[in-house]
Amino acid sequence: MEARFALDPEVADAPAQEAVAEALEVLEAVDLDHELEELVRADGERATLAALPTRLRATVDVVVVTHDSRLDLERHLDSIAHAARVAGGRLLVVDNASRDGTVEHVLAARPAGVELVALDRNRGYAGAVNAAAACSTADYLVILNPDIEPCAPDAVVRLVAHLESHPCAGAAAPRLHDPDGGPQASARVVPSLGMLLARQTPLGRTRWGRRHAERYLRLPSPEEGGFARPEWALGAALAVRREDFDALGGWDEGFFMYFEDVDFCTRLRSRGREVHYLPDVEMTHDHRRASDRSHGSARASIARRAHIRSALRFYAKHPRFLARPTLGAAGRAVSWATAAGRRAFDVVVAGLLVALFAPVMAIAALAIRLDSPGPILFRQRRLGHRGEEFTCLKFRSMRCDADHNPHAERAALAVVGDAPVSVDGERPVFKLYPDPRVTRVGDVLRRWSLDELPQLFNVLRGDMTLVGFRPPIPYEIDHYPHWYHRRFAVKPGLTGIWQVSGRNERSYEEMVRFDIEYVNRRSWLLDLALLVRTVPAVARRRGAY
C-alpha cells in the first residue's frame, strides 16, 4: 500500500531584480521567443520562473527518492522544486518508509507543485523509482537523490532538451561534484570482477588495485557536441526517456547499491540506446550525509555486503562483464582481435558470395549492355567509416543521361523530415518512385536487389563490410542534425537493420535510428541474425525500388 498527498501549488513572486536576472538566464538557455523576452524585461516585478514556458515539447516529472532524508530535504528540496518548475513539470517525492520525519517535513514545507508518494515499506531505490513511474504519465523522468542540488535553475531543462534533440539516447546524466567542487566519478565503464576487487577488497590497496581503480573511476572525455557516451551513469541524477523505461519494464528491484543503475543502463544499451554524460550541466552531490555518518561503520558494513550481493547477481544476469578486459593493453588487444576477426569473416564470406553469384552477375552485365547504352557499372562517391569518401560500385540501373538533381532535392527534404509520401499515400519515402530514369533491366535489378552485388568487391577492398549502414551520398549530410553522424562510427554494409525492416518504405530518420541502434548493439550474433534475415527480406522485395 502507498499513500499519496497532492500539495497545493503556491507560486509567490520573487523580488523584481532577482526574478529578472534569473528569468533572463533561463531565457538564454532554453531559447524562449523574443516576444516573451521583451515581456520579462518590461514587467520584471511580476516575473516568476514558475510561469515561464520553455522550449521543451515533452512533459517532465522530477522524481526524488527519500529514506530518512529529512536533513537533505531541508537543504535541497527548494532548489530541486525550483528546477522542476522551470522545466514545467511536477516534483514527485517518493518516500521509502522513513522514520525521521521526512514525510512530515515535506507536508509542512509545502513547496509549489510537489506530490508526495509515501510507501509503507522500503522498496529500495529501484522500487521507489518504479513507484514514481506508476504515478506519472510524463514523457521524461528526471531521477534525483535528495542530496542533489542543481547548480543552475535550468539544469533539468537542459538534460531533457538534450534527450529531445538526441533520439538515440535513452538517458542523460549531469556532471556531479562535491560541495567543495571536487569532481565525482558519476559516469564510467561497467565494472568487471577485477574492477570490483580493486574497489571493495584489500587487493585494491595494492599498486595494481589502485591503478585499476583509478582508470575505472576516470571520467569520460566529451566528444564533439559537448557530451560523452559512458557505459553507465549514476542514478543519483539521471534523466530517462519514458518510452525506453517502459520498454525495459522499469528498474530491476533485485539490485541495491548502484547496481540498479548499472543494470538499467546495461539493458538500455542492449536495446540500442545510449547513455549520455553532459559535463556542462552541473549538480552538487552531497553524498556524505549526516545521517550516514551517524550510523558509523555498521551502516558501511551493511552497505558493502549489499553491494557485493548485487554485484554477484549482476554478473549472473550479464555474464559477459564478469572478466571483460576493458582497460589497458588487454582491452586494446581484444579490440584488435575483434576487428581482425571481422575483417577475415568479411573477406571469406564476400569471396564465397562472389563465386556463388558470378553467373548471375555475368547475366546482369549482359542484360544491362543489351538494354541501354552506357557502362555496366555505376560508380558513385559515397561516405563510409568516419565520414570518409570512397567509390561505391553498383550495376547501372538508370539511363546514362539521367538527371540526378531530383534525388538530391528529395534527399534534402527527407533529411529534414519533409519528404513526399509513398504511392499508397501513407509512408514518407526519400526515393523517387516510380522513377522514369530507371531502365527496364534496372527495374528488375532493383526489385531483386541485384544492383548491389558489385558492392561485394567494396567489401573485399575494405571500404565496406557485410553488415552496416547504407552509405549516403555526400550532399545528403549537408542537412544532417548532429546526432545523425553517429552512424559513421562503423563501416557501411551490404545489409543491416534498415535493410531487413522495410528499406525505402521507412523515413530517413527511421533509417538513421536503425543505423545507430546497430552501432550500439553491434555483436557477432546480431550480424549473423541480420545476414540470415536478409534472404527472406530480399525475396519479399519489400521497399526495394
XYZ file of C-alpha atoms in Angstrom:
545
model
C 0.000 0.000 0.000
C 1.052 3.572 -0.572
C -0.337 6.942 0.425
C -0.366 9.916 -1.950
C -0.688 13.557 -0.954
C -1.169 16.273 -3.589
C 0.197 19.583 -2.321
C -1.469 22.814 -3.393
C 0.784 24.914 -5.687
C 1.860 28.194 -4.176
C 3.934 30.308 -6.513
C 4.952 33.594 -4.965
C 6.513 36.440 -6.915
C 10.239 36.816 -6.421
C 11.807 40.234 -5.817
C 11.913 42.172 -9.058
C 15.661 42.291 -9.650
C 16.260 38.659 -8.731
C 13.340 37.490 -10.871
C 14.534 39.392 -13.928
C 18.123 38.150 -13.557
C 17.090 34.503 -13.183
C 14.430 34.759 -15.895
C 16.862 36.153 -18.455
C 19.386 33.444 -17.567
C 16.766 30.806 -18.329
C 15.690 32.654 -21.473
C 19.199 32.344 -22.869
C 19.397 28.637 -22.010
C 16.006 27.435 -23.179
C 15.527 29.610 -26.259
C 12.267 31.376 -25.435
C 10.716 33.555 -28.108
C 11.579 37.236 -28.489
C 8.117 38.447 -27.514
C 8.287 36.677 -24.136
C 11.788 38.037 -23.524
C 10.567 41.586 -24.000
C 7.650 40.887 -21.650
C 10.025 39.733 -18.904
C 12.255 42.778 -19.344
C 9.303 45.175 -19.274
C 7.405 43.571 -16.395
C 10.123 42.324 -14.088
C 8.145 42.906 -10.916
C 5.631 40.221 -11.855
C 8.083 37.809 -13.491
C 8.282 34.386 -11.867
C 10.294 31.467 -13.126
C 7.401 29.120 -12.434
C 5.326 30.926 -15.048
C 7.934 30.852 -17.798
C 7.292 28.383 -20.640
C 10.257 26.519 -22.100
C 11.066 25.087 -25.494
C 10.507 21.557 -24.228
C 7.840 19.892 -26.321
C 7.517 16.991 -23.872
C 6.257 16.637 -20.325
C 8.646 16.104 -17.403
C 8.335 14.733 -13.890
C 11.225 15.125 -11.436
C 11.471 12.177 -9.029
C 13.222 12.425 -5.640
C 13.678 9.151 -3.747
C 13.940 9.544 0.021
C 14.607 7.352 3.040
C 15.385 9.060 6.345
C 16.308 12.105 4.269
C 14.900 14.990 6.292
C 18.264 16.713 6.682
C 18.893 16.510 2.918
C 15.436 17.833 2.066
C 15.864 20.768 4.445
C 18.894 21.803 2.406
C 17.926 20.896 -1.148
C 14.162 20.460 -1.608
C 13.514 24.098 -2.531
C 16.193 24.190 -5.237
C 15.044 20.865 -6.720
C 11.424 22.050 -6.728
C 12.561 25.287 -8.370
C 14.331 23.381 -11.187
C 11.219 21.241 -11.694
C 9.040 24.350 -12.029
C 11.419 25.872 -14.577
C 11.016 22.690 -16.637
C 7.238 22.969 -16.350
C 6.962 19.635 -14.554
C 5.883 18.132 -11.257
C 8.118 17.060 -8.411
C 7.307 13.570 -7.115
C 8.824 12.842 -3.698
C 8.757 9.069 -3.149
C 9.434 8.149 0.474
C 10.711 4.664 1.357
C 9.077 4.337 4.798
C 11.209 6.984 6.524
C 11.235 7.183 10.316
C 12.984 10.509 10.778
C 10.050 12.771 9.935
C 10.771 13.082 6.197
C 7.088 12.853 5.279
C 6.110 15.383 7.921
C 8.781 17.794 6.694
C 7.565 17.612 3.086
C 3.979 18.201 4.186
C 4.997 21.116 6.390
C 7.280 22.724 3.789
C 4.519 22.646 1.147
C 6.725 23.676 -1.832
C 4.885 24.503 -5.039
C 3.894 21.723 -7.410
C 5.023 18.800 -5.230
C 3.276 15.451 -4.928
C 4.251 13.029 -2.161
C 4.102 9.248 -2.585
C 4.614 7.548 0.791
C 5.424 3.822 0.627
C 4.551 1.631 3.617
C 7.792 -0.349 3.299
C 11.293 0.260 1.998
C 11.293 -0.984 -1.613
C 14.818 0.216 -2.292
C 15.899 2.831 -4.791
C 14.712 0.864 -7.830
C 11.334 0.096 -6.260
C 10.796 3.757 -5.424
C 11.630 4.807 -8.987
C 9.141 2.246 -10.322
C 6.501 3.535 -7.884
C 7.057 7.067 -9.176
C 6.758 5.888 -12.781
C 3.443 4.230 -11.933
C 2.155 7.619 -10.731
C 3.471 9.519 -13.759
C 2.372 9.952 -17.350
C 5.249 12.258 -18.318
C 7.435 11.712 -21.376
C 10.604 12.011 -19.300
C 11.569 11.156 -15.728
C 14.423 13.055 -14.086
C 15.559 10.951 -11.112
C 17.396 12.760 -8.321
C 18.695 11.912 -4.871
C 17.541 14.216 -2.066
C 21.197 15.235 -1.570
C 21.403 16.653 -5.110
C 21.306 20.395 -5.738
C 21.129 21.746 -9.323
C 23.802 24.375 -9.889
C 21.503 26.323 -12.247
C 17.704 26.614 -12.393
C 17.664 25.299 -15.981
C 19.615 22.075 -15.224
C 16.578 19.811 -15.619
C 15.541 21.640 -18.791
C 18.954 21.116 -20.364
C 19.021 17.402 -19.549
C 15.618 16.803 -21.113
C 16.300 19.127 -24.048
C 19.402 17.068 -24.834
C 17.338 13.869 -24.924
C 14.786 15.578 -27.158
C 17.484 16.559 -29.645
C 19.241 13.148 -29.488
C 16.642 10.411 -30.081
C 19.375 7.772 -29.977
C 19.917 8.466 -26.250
C 17.738 6.848 -23.616
C 19.315 8.527 -20.576
C 21.311 11.671 -19.855
C 23.383 12.454 -16.758
C 24.905 15.724 -15.500
C 28.345 16.240 -14.039
C 28.294 15.727 -10.267
C 30.745 17.261 -7.850
C 31.253 17.508 -4.101
C 30.179 20.627 -2.183
C 33.843 21.723 -2.184
C 33.930 21.466 -6.006
C 35.777 18.152 -6.332
C 34.562 16.027 -9.274
C 32.760 12.729 -8.689
C 33.184 9.681 -10.938
C 29.498 9.593 -11.831
C 29.880 8.195 -15.371
C 32.073 5.153 -16.029
C 32.504 1.789 -17.713
C 30.566 -1.198 -16.401
C 32.682 -2.842 -13.675
C 34.244 -6.231 -14.240
C 35.044 -8.530 -11.333
C 38.614 -7.221 -11.384
C 37.356 -3.655 -11.036
C 35.146 -4.659 -8.131
C 38.050 -6.349 -6.367
C 40.151 -3.253 -6.899
C 37.485 -1.128 -5.235
C 35.962 -3.275 -2.484
C 38.708 -5.561 -1.128
C 42.166 -5.161 0.426
C 43.555 -6.043 -3.004
C 42.515 -2.531 -4.000
C 45.224 -1.101 -1.748
C 47.978 -2.721 -3.790
C 49.652 -0.917 -6.659
C 47.670 -2.982 -9.181
C 44.404 -2.272 -7.396
C 44.993 1.467 -7.168
C 45.951 1.702 -10.835
C 42.943 -0.383 -11.899
C 40.514 1.618 -9.755
C 41.953 4.931 -10.955
C 41.375 4.003 -14.590
C 37.887 2.754 -13.816
C 36.927 5.964 -11.997
C 38.257 8.247 -14.721
C 35.505 10.471 -16.137
C 34.844 10.108 -19.886
C 36.128 12.837 -22.184
C 33.432 14.747 -24.069
C 33.208 14.130 -27.790
C 32.285 16.675 -30.444
C 28.982 18.141 -29.361
C 29.916 18.512 -25.706
C 28.854 15.123 -24.332
C 30.312 11.660 -23.786
C 28.882 8.146 -24.134
C 29.712 6.223 -20.939
C 28.521 2.687 -20.342
C 26.582 3.728 -17.272
C 25.854 6.806 -15.185
C 24.997 7.191 -11.532
C 21.271 7.036 -10.802
C 21.642 9.817 -8.220
C 20.968 12.240 -11.098
C 19.653 10.727 -14.318
C 17.135 11.846 -16.937
C 15.360 8.879 -18.543
C 13.200 8.668 -21.637
C 9.871 7.188 -20.537
C 9.446 5.173 -23.739
C 12.642 3.258 -23.005
C 11.855 2.976 -19.294
C 8.558 1.220 -20.073
C 10.088 -0.960 -22.793
C 12.614 -2.304 -20.263
C 9.946 -2.900 -17.608
C 11.407 -0.259 -15.312
C 14.281 -0.785 -12.893
C 15.128 -4.211 -11.505
C 14.167 -4.148 -7.824
C 16.524 -7.010 -7.013
C 19.560 -4.688 -7.127
C 20.943 -2.356 -4.483
C 23.918 -0.048 -4.011
C 24.478 1.340 -7.524
C 23.915 -1.883 -9.443
C 20.291 -0.920 -10.106
C 21.767 1.952 -12.150
C 24.355 -0.273 -13.828
C 21.737 -2.888 -14.734
C 19.320 -0.310 -16.150
C 21.983 1.371 -18.297
C 23.271 -2.015 -19.475
C 19.800 -3.123 -20.550
C 19.231 0.285 -22.132
C 22.372 -0.058 -24.251
C 21.461 -3.639 -25.177
C 18.254 -2.213 -26.626
C 20.304 0.049 -28.876
C 20.005 3.237 -26.835
C 22.876 5.324 -25.487
C 23.721 6.871 -22.127
C 24.958 10.444 -22.475
C 27.071 12.360 -19.972
C 26.767 16.174 -20.111
C 29.669 17.842 -18.265
C 28.239 21.313 -18.938
C 25.157 20.512 -16.836
C 26.370 20.577 -13.226
C 24.824 19.459 -9.951
C 26.224 19.246 -6.429
C 26.035 15.805 -4.794
C 26.466 15.981 -1.018
C 26.550 12.199 -0.550
C 28.353 12.397 2.818
C 25.129 12.909 4.717
C 24.965 13.479 8.461
C 22.524 10.571 8.768
C 25.062 8.227 7.182
C 27.921 9.405 9.369
C 25.838 8.905 12.499
C 25.492 5.189 11.786
C 29.249 4.735 11.538
C 30.931 1.508 10.473
C 27.841 -0.679 10.998
C 25.992 1.034 8.167
C 29.081 0.901 5.957
C 29.431 -2.852 6.568
C 25.787 -3.457 5.641
C 26.194 -1.347 2.500
C 29.320 -3.270 1.474
C 27.545 -6.621 1.802
C 24.550 -5.341 -0.182
C 26.942 -4.051 -2.837
C 28.684 -7.426 -3.168
C 25.366 -9.328 -3.322
C 24.148 -7.015 -6.068
C 27.426 -7.434 -7.941
C 27.167 -11.226 -7.928
C 23.562 -11.033 -9.117
C 24.567 -8.598 -11.863
C 27.322 -10.888 -13.178
C 24.884 -13.817 -13.161
C 22.447 -11.733 -15.207
C 25.100 -10.221 -17.505
C 27.978 -12.747 -17.529
C 29.810 -11.010 -20.374
C 31.012 -8.375 -17.900
C 32.485 -10.869 -15.448
C 36.035 -10.812 -16.790
C 35.983 -8.277 -19.607
C 39.408 -6.666 -20.212
C 38.096 -3.148 -20.843
C 41.175 -1.261 -19.699
C 44.780 -1.045 -20.714
C 46.681 -3.277 -23.133
C 44.338 -6.230 -22.649
C 41.358 -4.158 -23.793
C 43.246 -2.895 -26.839
C 44.308 -6.451 -27.715
C 40.706 -7.661 -27.562
C 39.561 -4.759 -29.777
C 42.298 -5.520 -32.299
C 41.450 -9.239 -32.344
C 37.748 -8.483 -32.822
C 38.470 -6.124 -35.729
C 40.799 -8.675 -37.333
C 38.199 -11.412 -36.929
C 35.514 -9.265 -38.566
C 37.796 -8.422 -41.463
C 38.654 -12.079 -42.018
C 34.954 -13.001 -41.903
C 34.137 -10.278 -44.452
C 36.826 -11.435 -46.872
C 35.907 -15.113 -46.664
C 32.134 -14.634 -46.969
C 32.381 -11.939 -49.664
C 34.749 -14.136 -51.671
C 32.353 -17.081 -51.453
C 29.401 -14.884 -52.475
C 31.324 -13.519 -55.477
C 31.991 -17.077 -56.640
C 28.369 -18.111 -55.986
C 26.794 -15.162 -57.790
C 29.343 -14.946 -60.631
C 26.856 -16.415 -63.190
C 24.123 -14.036 -62.011
C 26.440 -11.031 -62.270
C 27.524 -12.109 -65.765
C 23.901 -12.359 -66.933
C 23.079 -8.992 -65.326
C 26.056 -7.360 -67.061
C 24.990 -8.735 -70.424
C 21.380 -7.595 -69.936
C 22.495 -4.068 -68.999
C 24.691 -3.868 -72.100
C 21.859 -5.016 -74.411
C 19.143 -2.891 -72.773
C 20.674 0.599 -72.955
C 23.936 2.261 -73.989
C 26.466 3.060 -71.331
C 28.790 1.410 -68.799
C 27.750 -1.727 -66.913
C 28.903 -0.445 -63.525
C 27.786 2.773 -61.896
C 30.468 4.396 -59.760
C 29.459 6.963 -57.172
C 31.249 8.733 -54.339
C 29.728 7.747 -51.002
C 30.549 8.354 -47.331
C 31.832 5.475 -45.239
C 33.584 4.940 -41.910
C 34.191 8.241 -40.074
C 32.547 10.071 -42.990
C 35.424 9.344 -45.389
C 34.590 9.185 -49.100
C 35.024 6.074 -51.217
C 33.849 4.854 -54.629
C 30.745 2.690 -54.288
C 30.026 0.171 -57.068
C 26.578 -0.777 -58.358
C 25.128 -2.245 -61.513
C 23.830 0.667 -63.595
C 20.044 0.808 -63.348
C 19.412 4.234 -64.929
C 19.933 5.826 -68.310
C 23.316 7.458 -68.750
C 21.719 10.867 -69.362
C 19.646 10.679 -66.149
C 19.368 13.901 -64.156
C 20.429 13.347 -60.536
C 19.017 16.643 -59.236
C 15.579 15.151 -58.407
C 17.208 12.700 -56.000
C 19.301 15.428 -54.381
C 16.225 17.598 -53.839
C 14.190 14.701 -52.491
C 17.017 13.600 -50.183
C 17.293 17.127 -48.767
C 13.563 17.112 -47.998
C 13.791 13.633 -46.480
C 16.629 14.554 -44.115
C 14.640 17.448 -42.649
C 11.516 15.268 -42.370
C 9.560 16.805 -45.242
C 9.726 14.008 -47.822
C 6.723 13.239 -50.053
C 4.643 10.188 -49.199
C 4.726 6.831 -50.960
C 2.416 5.766 -53.762
C -0.147 4.458 -51.249
C -0.219 7.856 -49.565
C 0.780 6.501 -46.156
C 4.553 6.388 -45.756
C 7.183 9.103 -46.381
C 9.930 7.933 -48.732
C 13.127 9.578 -49.893
C 13.406 7.750 -53.217
C 11.529 8.800 -56.325
C 9.038 6.050 -57.212
C 8.044 5.293 -59.852
C 11.258 6.702 -61.309
C 11.189 7.425 -65.065
C 15.002 7.431 -65.187
C 15.225 3.708 -64.385
C 15.672 1.293 -67.315
C 13.669 -1.905 -67.806
C 16.555 -4.098 -66.710
C 17.386 -1.663 -63.909
C 13.871 -2.011 -62.507
C 14.278 -5.802 -62.300
C 17.727 -5.483 -60.726
C 16.416 -3.099 -58.087
C 13.382 -5.229 -57.303
C 15.612 -8.198 -56.503
C 18.458 -6.096 -55.023
C 20.830 -7.460 -57.656
C 22.173 -3.993 -58.439
C 24.014 -4.129 -55.087
C 26.045 -7.258 -55.903
C 29.162 -5.350 -57.144
C 29.495 -3.965 -53.624
C 30.912 -7.350 -52.664
C 34.100 -6.008 -54.259
C 33.856 -2.952 -51.987
C 33.793 -5.405 -49.092
C 36.865 -7.213 -50.405
C 38.660 -3.869 -50.772
C 37.807 -2.921 -47.195
C 35.614 0.090 -47.993
C 32.530 -1.704 -46.724
C 31.559 -4.621 -44.524
C 28.802 -7.208 -44.770
C 26.610 -5.636 -42.068
C 26.387 -1.898 -41.502
C 24.641 1.274 -42.619
C 23.867 2.190 -46.217
C 26.497 4.757 -47.292
C 24.940 8.160 -48.023
C 25.838 10.473 -50.889
C 27.941 13.465 -49.712
C 25.225 16.031 -50.392
C 22.856 14.238 -48.010
C 24.854 15.234 -44.918
C 24.533 18.961 -45.664
C 21.276 18.927 -43.698
C 22.235 16.377 -41.021
C 21.498 17.192 -37.378
C 24.441 16.429 -35.122
C 23.187 13.066 -33.867
C 22.909 11.618 -37.404
C 26.717 11.485 -37.655
C 26.793 8.698 -35.061
C 26.028 6.222 -37.885
C 29.559 6.763 -39.272
C 31.094 5.067 -36.207
C 31.268 1.780 -38.168
C 31.811 0.821 -41.793
C 28.904 0.868 -44.244
C 27.477 -2.533 -45.108
C 25.518 -4.531 -47.637
C 22.751 -5.232 -45.154
C 21.609 -4.052 -41.763
C 18.598 -3.437 -39.562
C 17.114 -0.908 -42.002
C 17.576 -3.229 -44.956
C 15.530 -6.002 -43.319
C 12.881 -3.644 -41.911
C 11.211 -2.250 -44.995
C 14.033 -0.240 -46.544
C 12.660 2.619 -48.643
C 9.255 2.379 -47.020
C 10.884 3.848 -43.905
C 11.543 7.546 -43.369
C 15.081 8.898 -43.427
C 15.076 9.449 -39.668
C 13.903 5.880 -39.099
C 16.785 4.662 -41.244
C 19.294 6.657 -39.178
C 17.739 5.406 -35.939
C 18.157 1.825 -37.163
C 21.775 2.526 -38.099
C 22.578 3.977 -34.671
C 20.768 1.107 -32.988
C 23.084 -1.248 -34.866
C 26.149 0.746 -33.751
C 25.046 0.401 -30.129
C 24.037 -3.267 -30.331
C 26.785 -4.499 -32.641
C 27.841 -8.073 -31.989
C 28.629 -11.297 -33.818
C 25.224 -12.750 -33.007
C 23.410 -9.675 -34.301
C 25.445 -9.720 -37.527
C 24.636 -13.387 -38.142
C 20.946 -12.779 -37.416
C 20.808 -9.876 -39.876
C 22.590 -11.876 -42.578
C 20.059 -14.678 -42.186
C 17.119 -12.240 -42.226
C 18.429 -10.622 -45.411
C 17.491 -13.668 -47.532
C 13.711 -13.531 -46.873
C 13.796 -9.710 -46.958
C 15.234 -9.799 -50.494
C 12.749 -12.488 -51.525
C 9.787 -10.415 -50.261
C 11.140 -7.358 -52.149
C 9.502 -5.046 -49.611
C 10.706 -1.475 -50.100
C 13.013 -2.470 -52.977
C 12.777 0.108 -55.774
